[in-house]
PDB file of C-alpha atoms in Angstrom:
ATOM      1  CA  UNK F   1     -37.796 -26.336  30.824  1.00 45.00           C
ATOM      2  CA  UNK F   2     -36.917 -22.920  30.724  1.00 47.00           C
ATOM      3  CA  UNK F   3     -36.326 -20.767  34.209  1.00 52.00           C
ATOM      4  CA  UNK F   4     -35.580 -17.336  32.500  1.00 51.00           C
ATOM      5  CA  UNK F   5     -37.234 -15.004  35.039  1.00 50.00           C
ATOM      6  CA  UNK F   6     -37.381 -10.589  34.796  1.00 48.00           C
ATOM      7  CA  UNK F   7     -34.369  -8.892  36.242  1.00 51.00           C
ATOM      8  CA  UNK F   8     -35.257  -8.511  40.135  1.00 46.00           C
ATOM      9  CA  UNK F   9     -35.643  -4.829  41.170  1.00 64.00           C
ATOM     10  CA  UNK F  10     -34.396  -5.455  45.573  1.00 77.00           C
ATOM     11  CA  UNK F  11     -31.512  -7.717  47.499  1.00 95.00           C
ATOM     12  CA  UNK F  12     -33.885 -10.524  48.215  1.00 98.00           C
ATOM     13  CA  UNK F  13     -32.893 -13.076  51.129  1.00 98.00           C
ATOM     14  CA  UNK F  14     -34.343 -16.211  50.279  1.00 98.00           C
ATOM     15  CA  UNK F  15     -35.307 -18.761  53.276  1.00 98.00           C
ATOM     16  CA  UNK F  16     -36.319 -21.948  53.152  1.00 98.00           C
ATOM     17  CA  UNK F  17     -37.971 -23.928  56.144  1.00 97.00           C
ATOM     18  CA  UNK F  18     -37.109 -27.421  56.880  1.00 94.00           C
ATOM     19  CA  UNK F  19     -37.972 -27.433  60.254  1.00 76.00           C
ATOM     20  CA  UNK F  20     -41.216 -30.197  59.783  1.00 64.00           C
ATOM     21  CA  UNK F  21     -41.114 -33.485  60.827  1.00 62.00           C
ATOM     22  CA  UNK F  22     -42.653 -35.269  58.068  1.00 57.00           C
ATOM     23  CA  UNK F  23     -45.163 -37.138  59.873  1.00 62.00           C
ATOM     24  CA  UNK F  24     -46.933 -38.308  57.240  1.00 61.00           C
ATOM     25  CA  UNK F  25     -43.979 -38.954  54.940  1.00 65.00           C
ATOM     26  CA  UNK F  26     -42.203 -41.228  57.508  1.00 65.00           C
ATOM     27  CA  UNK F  27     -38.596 -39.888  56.316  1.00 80.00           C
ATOM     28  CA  UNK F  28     -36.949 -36.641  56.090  1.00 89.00           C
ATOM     29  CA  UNK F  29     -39.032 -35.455  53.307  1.00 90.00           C
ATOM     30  CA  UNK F  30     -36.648 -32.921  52.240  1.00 93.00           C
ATOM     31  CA  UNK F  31     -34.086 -35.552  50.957  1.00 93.00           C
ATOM     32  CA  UNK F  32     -36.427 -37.851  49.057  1.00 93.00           C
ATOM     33  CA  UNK F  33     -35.309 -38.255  45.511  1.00 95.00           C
ATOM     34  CA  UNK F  34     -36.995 -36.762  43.105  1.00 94.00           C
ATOM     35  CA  UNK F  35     -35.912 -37.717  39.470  1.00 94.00           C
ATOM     36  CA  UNK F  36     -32.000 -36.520  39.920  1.00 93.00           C
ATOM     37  CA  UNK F  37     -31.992 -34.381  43.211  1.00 94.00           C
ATOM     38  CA  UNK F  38     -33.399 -34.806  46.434  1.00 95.00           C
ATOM     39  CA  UNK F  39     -36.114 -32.612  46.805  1.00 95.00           C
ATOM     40  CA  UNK F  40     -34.607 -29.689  48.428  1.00 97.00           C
ATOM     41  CA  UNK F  41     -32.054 -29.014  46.366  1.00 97.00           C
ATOM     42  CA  UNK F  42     -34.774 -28.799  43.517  1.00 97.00           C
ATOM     43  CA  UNK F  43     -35.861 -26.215  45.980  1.00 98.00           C
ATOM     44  CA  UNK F  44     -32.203 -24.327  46.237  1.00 98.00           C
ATOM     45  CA  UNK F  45     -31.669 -24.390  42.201  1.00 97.00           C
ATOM     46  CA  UNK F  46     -35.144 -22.237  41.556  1.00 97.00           C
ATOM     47  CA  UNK F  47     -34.879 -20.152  44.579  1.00 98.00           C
ATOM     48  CA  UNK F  48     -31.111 -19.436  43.548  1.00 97.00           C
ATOM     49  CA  UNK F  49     -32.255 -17.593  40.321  1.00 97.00           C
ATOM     50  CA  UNK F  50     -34.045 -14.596  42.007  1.00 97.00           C
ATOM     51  CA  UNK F  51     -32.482 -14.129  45.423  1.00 98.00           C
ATOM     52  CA  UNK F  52     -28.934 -13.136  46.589  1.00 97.00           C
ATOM     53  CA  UNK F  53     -29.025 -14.641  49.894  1.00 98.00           C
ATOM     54  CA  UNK F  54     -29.698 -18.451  50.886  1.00 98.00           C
ATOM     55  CA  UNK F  55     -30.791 -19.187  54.518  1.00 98.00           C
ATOM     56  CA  UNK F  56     -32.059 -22.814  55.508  1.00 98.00           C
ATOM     57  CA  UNK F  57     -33.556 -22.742  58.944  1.00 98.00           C
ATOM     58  CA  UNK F  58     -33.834 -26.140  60.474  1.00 96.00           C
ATOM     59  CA  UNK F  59     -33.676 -27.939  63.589  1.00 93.00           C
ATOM     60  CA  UNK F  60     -31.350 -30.587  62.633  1.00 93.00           C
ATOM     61  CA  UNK F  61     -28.646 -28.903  60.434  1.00 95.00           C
ATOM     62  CA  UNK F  62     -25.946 -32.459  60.360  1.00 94.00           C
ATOM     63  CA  UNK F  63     -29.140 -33.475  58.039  1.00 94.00           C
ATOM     64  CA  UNK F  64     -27.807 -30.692  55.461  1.00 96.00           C
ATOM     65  CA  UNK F  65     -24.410 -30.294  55.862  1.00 96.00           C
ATOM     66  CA  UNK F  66     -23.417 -31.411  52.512  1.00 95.00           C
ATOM     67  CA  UNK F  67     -25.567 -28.497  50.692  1.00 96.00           C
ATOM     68  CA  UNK F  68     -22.978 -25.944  52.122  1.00 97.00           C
ATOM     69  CA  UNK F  69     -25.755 -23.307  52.952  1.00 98.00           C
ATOM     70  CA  UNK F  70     -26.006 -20.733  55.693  1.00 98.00           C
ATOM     71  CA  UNK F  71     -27.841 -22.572  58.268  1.00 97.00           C
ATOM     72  CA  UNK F  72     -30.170 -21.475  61.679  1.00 97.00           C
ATOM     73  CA  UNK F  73     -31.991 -23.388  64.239  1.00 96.00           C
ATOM     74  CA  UNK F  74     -35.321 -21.436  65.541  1.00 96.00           C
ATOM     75  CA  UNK F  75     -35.192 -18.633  68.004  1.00 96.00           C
ATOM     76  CA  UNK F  76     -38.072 -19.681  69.343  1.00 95.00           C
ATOM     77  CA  UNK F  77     -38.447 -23.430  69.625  1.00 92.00           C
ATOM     78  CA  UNK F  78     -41.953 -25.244  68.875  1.00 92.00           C
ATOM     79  CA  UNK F  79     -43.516 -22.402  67.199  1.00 94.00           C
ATOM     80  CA  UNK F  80     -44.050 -24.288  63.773  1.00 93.00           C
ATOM     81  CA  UNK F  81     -44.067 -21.844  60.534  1.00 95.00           C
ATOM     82  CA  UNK F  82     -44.682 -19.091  62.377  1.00 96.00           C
ATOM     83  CA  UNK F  83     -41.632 -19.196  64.148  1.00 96.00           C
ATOM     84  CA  UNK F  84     -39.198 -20.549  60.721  1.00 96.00           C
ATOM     85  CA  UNK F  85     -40.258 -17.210  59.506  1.00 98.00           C
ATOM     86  CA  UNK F  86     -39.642 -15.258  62.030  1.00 98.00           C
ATOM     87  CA  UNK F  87     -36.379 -16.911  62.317  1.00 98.00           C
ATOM     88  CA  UNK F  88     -35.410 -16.490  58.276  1.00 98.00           C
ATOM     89  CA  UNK F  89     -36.675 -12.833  58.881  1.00 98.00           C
ATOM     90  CA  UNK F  90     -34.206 -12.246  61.843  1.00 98.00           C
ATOM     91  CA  UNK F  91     -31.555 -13.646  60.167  1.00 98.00           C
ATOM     92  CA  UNK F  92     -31.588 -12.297  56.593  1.00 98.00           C
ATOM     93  CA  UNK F  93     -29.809  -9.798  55.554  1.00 98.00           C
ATOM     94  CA  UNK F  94     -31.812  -8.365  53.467  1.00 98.00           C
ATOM     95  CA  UNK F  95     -35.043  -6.337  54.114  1.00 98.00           C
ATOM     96  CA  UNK F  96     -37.216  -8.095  51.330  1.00 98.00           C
ATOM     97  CA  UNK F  97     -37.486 -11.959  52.740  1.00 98.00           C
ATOM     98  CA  UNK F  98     -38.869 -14.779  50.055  1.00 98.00           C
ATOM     99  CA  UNK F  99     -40.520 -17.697  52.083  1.00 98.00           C
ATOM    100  CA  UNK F 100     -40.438 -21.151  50.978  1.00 98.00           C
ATOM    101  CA  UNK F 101     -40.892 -24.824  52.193  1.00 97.00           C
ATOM    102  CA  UNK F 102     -38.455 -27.381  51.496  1.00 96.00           C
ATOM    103  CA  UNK F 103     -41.036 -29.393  50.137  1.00 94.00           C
ATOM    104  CA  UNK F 104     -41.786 -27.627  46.979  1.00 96.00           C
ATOM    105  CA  UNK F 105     -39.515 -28.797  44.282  1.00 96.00           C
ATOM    106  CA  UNK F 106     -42.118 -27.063  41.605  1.00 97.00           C
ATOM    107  CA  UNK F 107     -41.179 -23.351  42.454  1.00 98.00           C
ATOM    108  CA  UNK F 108     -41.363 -20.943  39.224  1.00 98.00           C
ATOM    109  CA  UNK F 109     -39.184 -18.409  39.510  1.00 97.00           C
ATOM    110  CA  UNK F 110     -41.071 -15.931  36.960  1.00 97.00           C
ATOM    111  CA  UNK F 111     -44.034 -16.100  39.777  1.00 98.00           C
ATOM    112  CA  UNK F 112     -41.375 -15.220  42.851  1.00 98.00           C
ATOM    113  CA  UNK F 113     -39.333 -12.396  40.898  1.00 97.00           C
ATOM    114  CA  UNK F 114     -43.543 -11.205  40.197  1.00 97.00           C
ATOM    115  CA  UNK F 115     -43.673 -11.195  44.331  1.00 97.00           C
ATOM    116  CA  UNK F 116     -40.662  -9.620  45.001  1.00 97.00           C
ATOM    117  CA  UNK F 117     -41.088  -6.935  42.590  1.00 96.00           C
ATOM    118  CA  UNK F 118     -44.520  -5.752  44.247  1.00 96.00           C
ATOM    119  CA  UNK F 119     -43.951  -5.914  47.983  1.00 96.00           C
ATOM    120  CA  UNK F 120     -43.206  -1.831  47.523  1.00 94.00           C
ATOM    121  CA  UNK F 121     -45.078  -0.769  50.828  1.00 95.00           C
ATOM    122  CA  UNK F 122     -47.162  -3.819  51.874  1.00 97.00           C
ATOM    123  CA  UNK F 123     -45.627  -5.932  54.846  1.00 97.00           C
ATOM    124  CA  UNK F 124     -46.182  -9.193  53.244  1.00 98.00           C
ATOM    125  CA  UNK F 125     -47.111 -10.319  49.753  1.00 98.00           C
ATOM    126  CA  UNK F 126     -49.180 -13.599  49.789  1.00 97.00           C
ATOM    127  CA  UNK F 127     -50.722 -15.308  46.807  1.00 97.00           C
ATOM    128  CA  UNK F 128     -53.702 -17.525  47.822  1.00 96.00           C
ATOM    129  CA  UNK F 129     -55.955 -20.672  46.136  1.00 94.00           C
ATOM    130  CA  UNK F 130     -59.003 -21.750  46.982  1.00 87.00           C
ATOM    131  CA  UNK F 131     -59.677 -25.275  49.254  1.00 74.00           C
ATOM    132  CA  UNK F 132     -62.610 -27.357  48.904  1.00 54.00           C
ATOM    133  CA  UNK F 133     -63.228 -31.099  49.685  1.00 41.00           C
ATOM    134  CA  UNK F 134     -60.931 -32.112  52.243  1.00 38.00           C
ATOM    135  CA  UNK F 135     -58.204 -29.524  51.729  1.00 41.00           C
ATOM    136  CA  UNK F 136     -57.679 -29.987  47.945  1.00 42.00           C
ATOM    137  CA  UNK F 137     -56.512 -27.032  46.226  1.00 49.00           C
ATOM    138  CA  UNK F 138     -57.981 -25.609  43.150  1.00 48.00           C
ATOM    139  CA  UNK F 139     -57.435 -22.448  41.139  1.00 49.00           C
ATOM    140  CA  UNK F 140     -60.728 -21.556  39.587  1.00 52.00           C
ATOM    141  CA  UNK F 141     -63.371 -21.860  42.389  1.00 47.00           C
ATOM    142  CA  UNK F 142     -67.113 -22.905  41.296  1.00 48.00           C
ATOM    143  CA  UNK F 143     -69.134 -23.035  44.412  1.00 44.00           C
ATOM    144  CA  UNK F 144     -69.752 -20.995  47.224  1.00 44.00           C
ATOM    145  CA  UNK F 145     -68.082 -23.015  49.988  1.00 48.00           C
ATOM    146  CA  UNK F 146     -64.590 -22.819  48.552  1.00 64.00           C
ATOM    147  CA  UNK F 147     -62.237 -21.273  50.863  1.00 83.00           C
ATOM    148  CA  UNK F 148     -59.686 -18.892  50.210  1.00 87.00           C
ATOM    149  CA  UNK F 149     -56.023 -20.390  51.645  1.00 92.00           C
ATOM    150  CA  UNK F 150     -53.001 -17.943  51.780  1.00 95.00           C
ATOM    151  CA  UNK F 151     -49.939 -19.880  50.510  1.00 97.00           C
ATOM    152  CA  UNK F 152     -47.634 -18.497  52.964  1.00 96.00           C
ATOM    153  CA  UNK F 153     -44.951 -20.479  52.410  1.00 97.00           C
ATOM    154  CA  UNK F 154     -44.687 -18.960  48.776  1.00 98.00           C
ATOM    155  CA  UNK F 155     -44.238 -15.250  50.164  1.00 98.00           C
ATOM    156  CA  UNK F 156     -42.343 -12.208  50.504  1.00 98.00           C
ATOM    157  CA  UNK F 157     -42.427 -11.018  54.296  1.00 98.00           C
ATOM    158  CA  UNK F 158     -40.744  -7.409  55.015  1.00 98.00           C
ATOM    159  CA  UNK F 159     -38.321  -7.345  58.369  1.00 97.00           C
ATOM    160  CA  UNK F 160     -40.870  -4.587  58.867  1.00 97.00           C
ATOM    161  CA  UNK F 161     -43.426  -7.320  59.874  1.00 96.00           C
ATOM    162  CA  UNK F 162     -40.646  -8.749  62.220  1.00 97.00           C
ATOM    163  CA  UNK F 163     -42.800  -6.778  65.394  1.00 96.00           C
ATOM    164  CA  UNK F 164     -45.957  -8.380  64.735  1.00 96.00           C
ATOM    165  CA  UNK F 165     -44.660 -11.236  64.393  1.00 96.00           C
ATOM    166  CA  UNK F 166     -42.940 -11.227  67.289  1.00 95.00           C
ATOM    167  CA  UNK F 167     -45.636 -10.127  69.434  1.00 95.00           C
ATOM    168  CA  UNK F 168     -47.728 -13.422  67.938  1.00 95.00           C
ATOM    169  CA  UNK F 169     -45.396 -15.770  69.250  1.00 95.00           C
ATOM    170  CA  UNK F 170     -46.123 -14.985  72.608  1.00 92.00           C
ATOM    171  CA  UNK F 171     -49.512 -15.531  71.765  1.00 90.00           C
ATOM    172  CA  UNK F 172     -51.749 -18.865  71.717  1.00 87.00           C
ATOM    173  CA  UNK F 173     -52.333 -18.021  68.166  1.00 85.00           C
ATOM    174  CA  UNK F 174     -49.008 -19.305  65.862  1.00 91.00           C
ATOM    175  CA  UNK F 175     -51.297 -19.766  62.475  1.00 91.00           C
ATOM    176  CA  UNK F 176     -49.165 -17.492  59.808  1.00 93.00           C
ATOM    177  CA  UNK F 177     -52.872 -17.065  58.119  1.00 90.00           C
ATOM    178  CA  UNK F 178     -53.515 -14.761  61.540  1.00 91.00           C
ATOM    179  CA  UNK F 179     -50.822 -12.298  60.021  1.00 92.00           C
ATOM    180  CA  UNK F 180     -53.485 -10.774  57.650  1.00 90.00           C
ATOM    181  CA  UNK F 181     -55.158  -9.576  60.427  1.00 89.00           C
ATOM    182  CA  UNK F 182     -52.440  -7.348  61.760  1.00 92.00           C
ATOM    183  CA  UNK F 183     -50.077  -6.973  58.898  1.00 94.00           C
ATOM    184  CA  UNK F 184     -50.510  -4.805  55.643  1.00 96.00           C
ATOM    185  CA  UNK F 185     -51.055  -7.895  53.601  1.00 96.00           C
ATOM    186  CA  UNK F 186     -51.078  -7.243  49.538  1.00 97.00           C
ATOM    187  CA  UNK F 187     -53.224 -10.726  48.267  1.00 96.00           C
ATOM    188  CA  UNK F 188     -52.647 -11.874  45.307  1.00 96.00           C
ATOM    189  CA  UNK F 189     -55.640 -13.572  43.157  1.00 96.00           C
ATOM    190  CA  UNK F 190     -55.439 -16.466  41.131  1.00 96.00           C
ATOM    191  CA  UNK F 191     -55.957 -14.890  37.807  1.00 95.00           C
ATOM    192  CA  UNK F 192     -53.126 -12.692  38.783  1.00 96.00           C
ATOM    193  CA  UNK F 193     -50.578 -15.412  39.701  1.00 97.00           C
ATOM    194  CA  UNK F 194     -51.563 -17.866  36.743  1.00 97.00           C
ATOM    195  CA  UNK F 195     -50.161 -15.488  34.751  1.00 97.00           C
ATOM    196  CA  UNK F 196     -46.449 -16.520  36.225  1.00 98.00           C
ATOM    197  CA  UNK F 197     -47.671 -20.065  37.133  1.00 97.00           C
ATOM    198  CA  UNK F 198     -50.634 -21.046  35.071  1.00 95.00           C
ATOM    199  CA  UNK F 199     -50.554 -24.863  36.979  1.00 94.00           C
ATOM    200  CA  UNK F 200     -50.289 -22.955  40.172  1.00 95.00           C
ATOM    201  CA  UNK F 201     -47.238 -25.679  40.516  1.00 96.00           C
ATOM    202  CA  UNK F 202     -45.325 -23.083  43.140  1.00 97.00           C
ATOM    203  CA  UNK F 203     -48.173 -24.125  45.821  1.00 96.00           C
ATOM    204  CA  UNK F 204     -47.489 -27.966  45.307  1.00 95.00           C
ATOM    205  CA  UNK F 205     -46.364 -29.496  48.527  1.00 93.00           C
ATOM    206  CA  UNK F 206     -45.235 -33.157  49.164  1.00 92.00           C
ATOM    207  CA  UNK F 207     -46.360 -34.400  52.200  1.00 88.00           C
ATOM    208  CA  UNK F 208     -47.471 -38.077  51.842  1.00 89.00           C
ATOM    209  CA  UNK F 209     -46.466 -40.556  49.675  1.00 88.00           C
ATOM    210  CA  UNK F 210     -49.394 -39.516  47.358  1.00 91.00           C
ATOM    211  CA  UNK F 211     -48.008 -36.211  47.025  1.00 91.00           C
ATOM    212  CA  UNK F 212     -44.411 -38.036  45.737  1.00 91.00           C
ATOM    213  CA  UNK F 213     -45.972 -40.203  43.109  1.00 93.00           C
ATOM    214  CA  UNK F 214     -47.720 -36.878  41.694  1.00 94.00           C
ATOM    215  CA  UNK F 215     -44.559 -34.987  42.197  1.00 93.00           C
ATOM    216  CA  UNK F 216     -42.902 -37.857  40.059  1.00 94.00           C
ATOM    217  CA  UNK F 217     -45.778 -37.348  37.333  1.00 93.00           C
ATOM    218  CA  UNK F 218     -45.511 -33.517  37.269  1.00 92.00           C
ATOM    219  CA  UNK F 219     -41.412 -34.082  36.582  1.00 89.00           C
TER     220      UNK F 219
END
């Protein structure tokens, strides 16, 4: 498989969230096998070929010790996604911020380096898919009731945002999704992101056991 991505034009922080508790798995999802590396460290290898900084925020950092990364609990505790972000984003070093779960071992870096290279002005830069029967995502919608999901765990977040943010974690409200209203969001369409990730692999999560088993197929 070949990773060969376009030089990146900004110092990116990359910062990967590992702060779920993986209900649904029933083990620390992060560190399931998958084929020769647990999955976050498929994770680490992608993200590592666009960004210059490495952050892994996390609630339970003896649980990643051994993978010798810069690590940070969240500011704000109990504030789910929201609050990883705003975390990564206080953190990095870097103005330009790259997003990620530590659940998605499928990340192509030719779609991030597209991300990073046209944040420019906007705040965040968020590609979205469309759901439809029971949360299943698809990439070429066919029917009216389709719903458009932001994939904001595969994003580039400005410390620009960092106010807004901030200011919706003292809020009821902790859904990142909320951020487009308040935040000079660029959207990004699937028959603009297929071009970088024609699978739309980048958005695949692994929650449940299900998701593992098709993780294991897409290896």
């Amino acid at each position: 498989m070949s990773l060969n991505v376009p030089k990146k034009r900004l110092p990116v922080t990359g910062v990967i969230l590992a702060g779920g508790k993986s209900r649904r798995m029933g083990q620390n999802k992060a560190l399931i096998q998958l084929g020769d590396s647990p999955l976050i460290e498929h994770v680490i290898r992608r993200l590592r070929l666009v960004v210059d900084e490495l952050l892994l925020i996390t609630n339970t950092p003896t649980e990643y010790t051994h993978l010798g990364l810069p690590m940070h609990s969240d500011i704000i505790p109990d504030t789910g996604a929201l609050g990883g972000i705003y975390t990564g984003l206080m953190h990095a070093s870097h103005d330009t911020v790259l997003c990620v779960a530590c659940d998605s071992p499928f990340l192509q870096p030719k779609l991030l380096s597209y991300l990073i290279s046209i944040l420019r002005e906007y705040d965040v830069v968020m590609p979205y898919t469309y759901s439809r029967n029971r949360g299943i995502e698809v990439t070429n919608p066919s029917h009216s009731t389709d719903q458009m999901t932001l994939q904001t765990l595969c994003a580039v977040y400005a410390k620009r945002c960092l106010p807004v943010i901030e200011q919706m974690l003292n809020e009821p409200d902790l859904r990142v999704h909320a951020l487009q209203e308040r935040a000079n969001i660029l959207t990004l369409a699937p028959e603009i992101w297929k071009t970088y990730d024609s699978e739309g692999h980048s958005f695949f999560n692994v929650n449940t056991p299900e998701d593992f088993e098709k993780a294991q197929i897409i290896l």
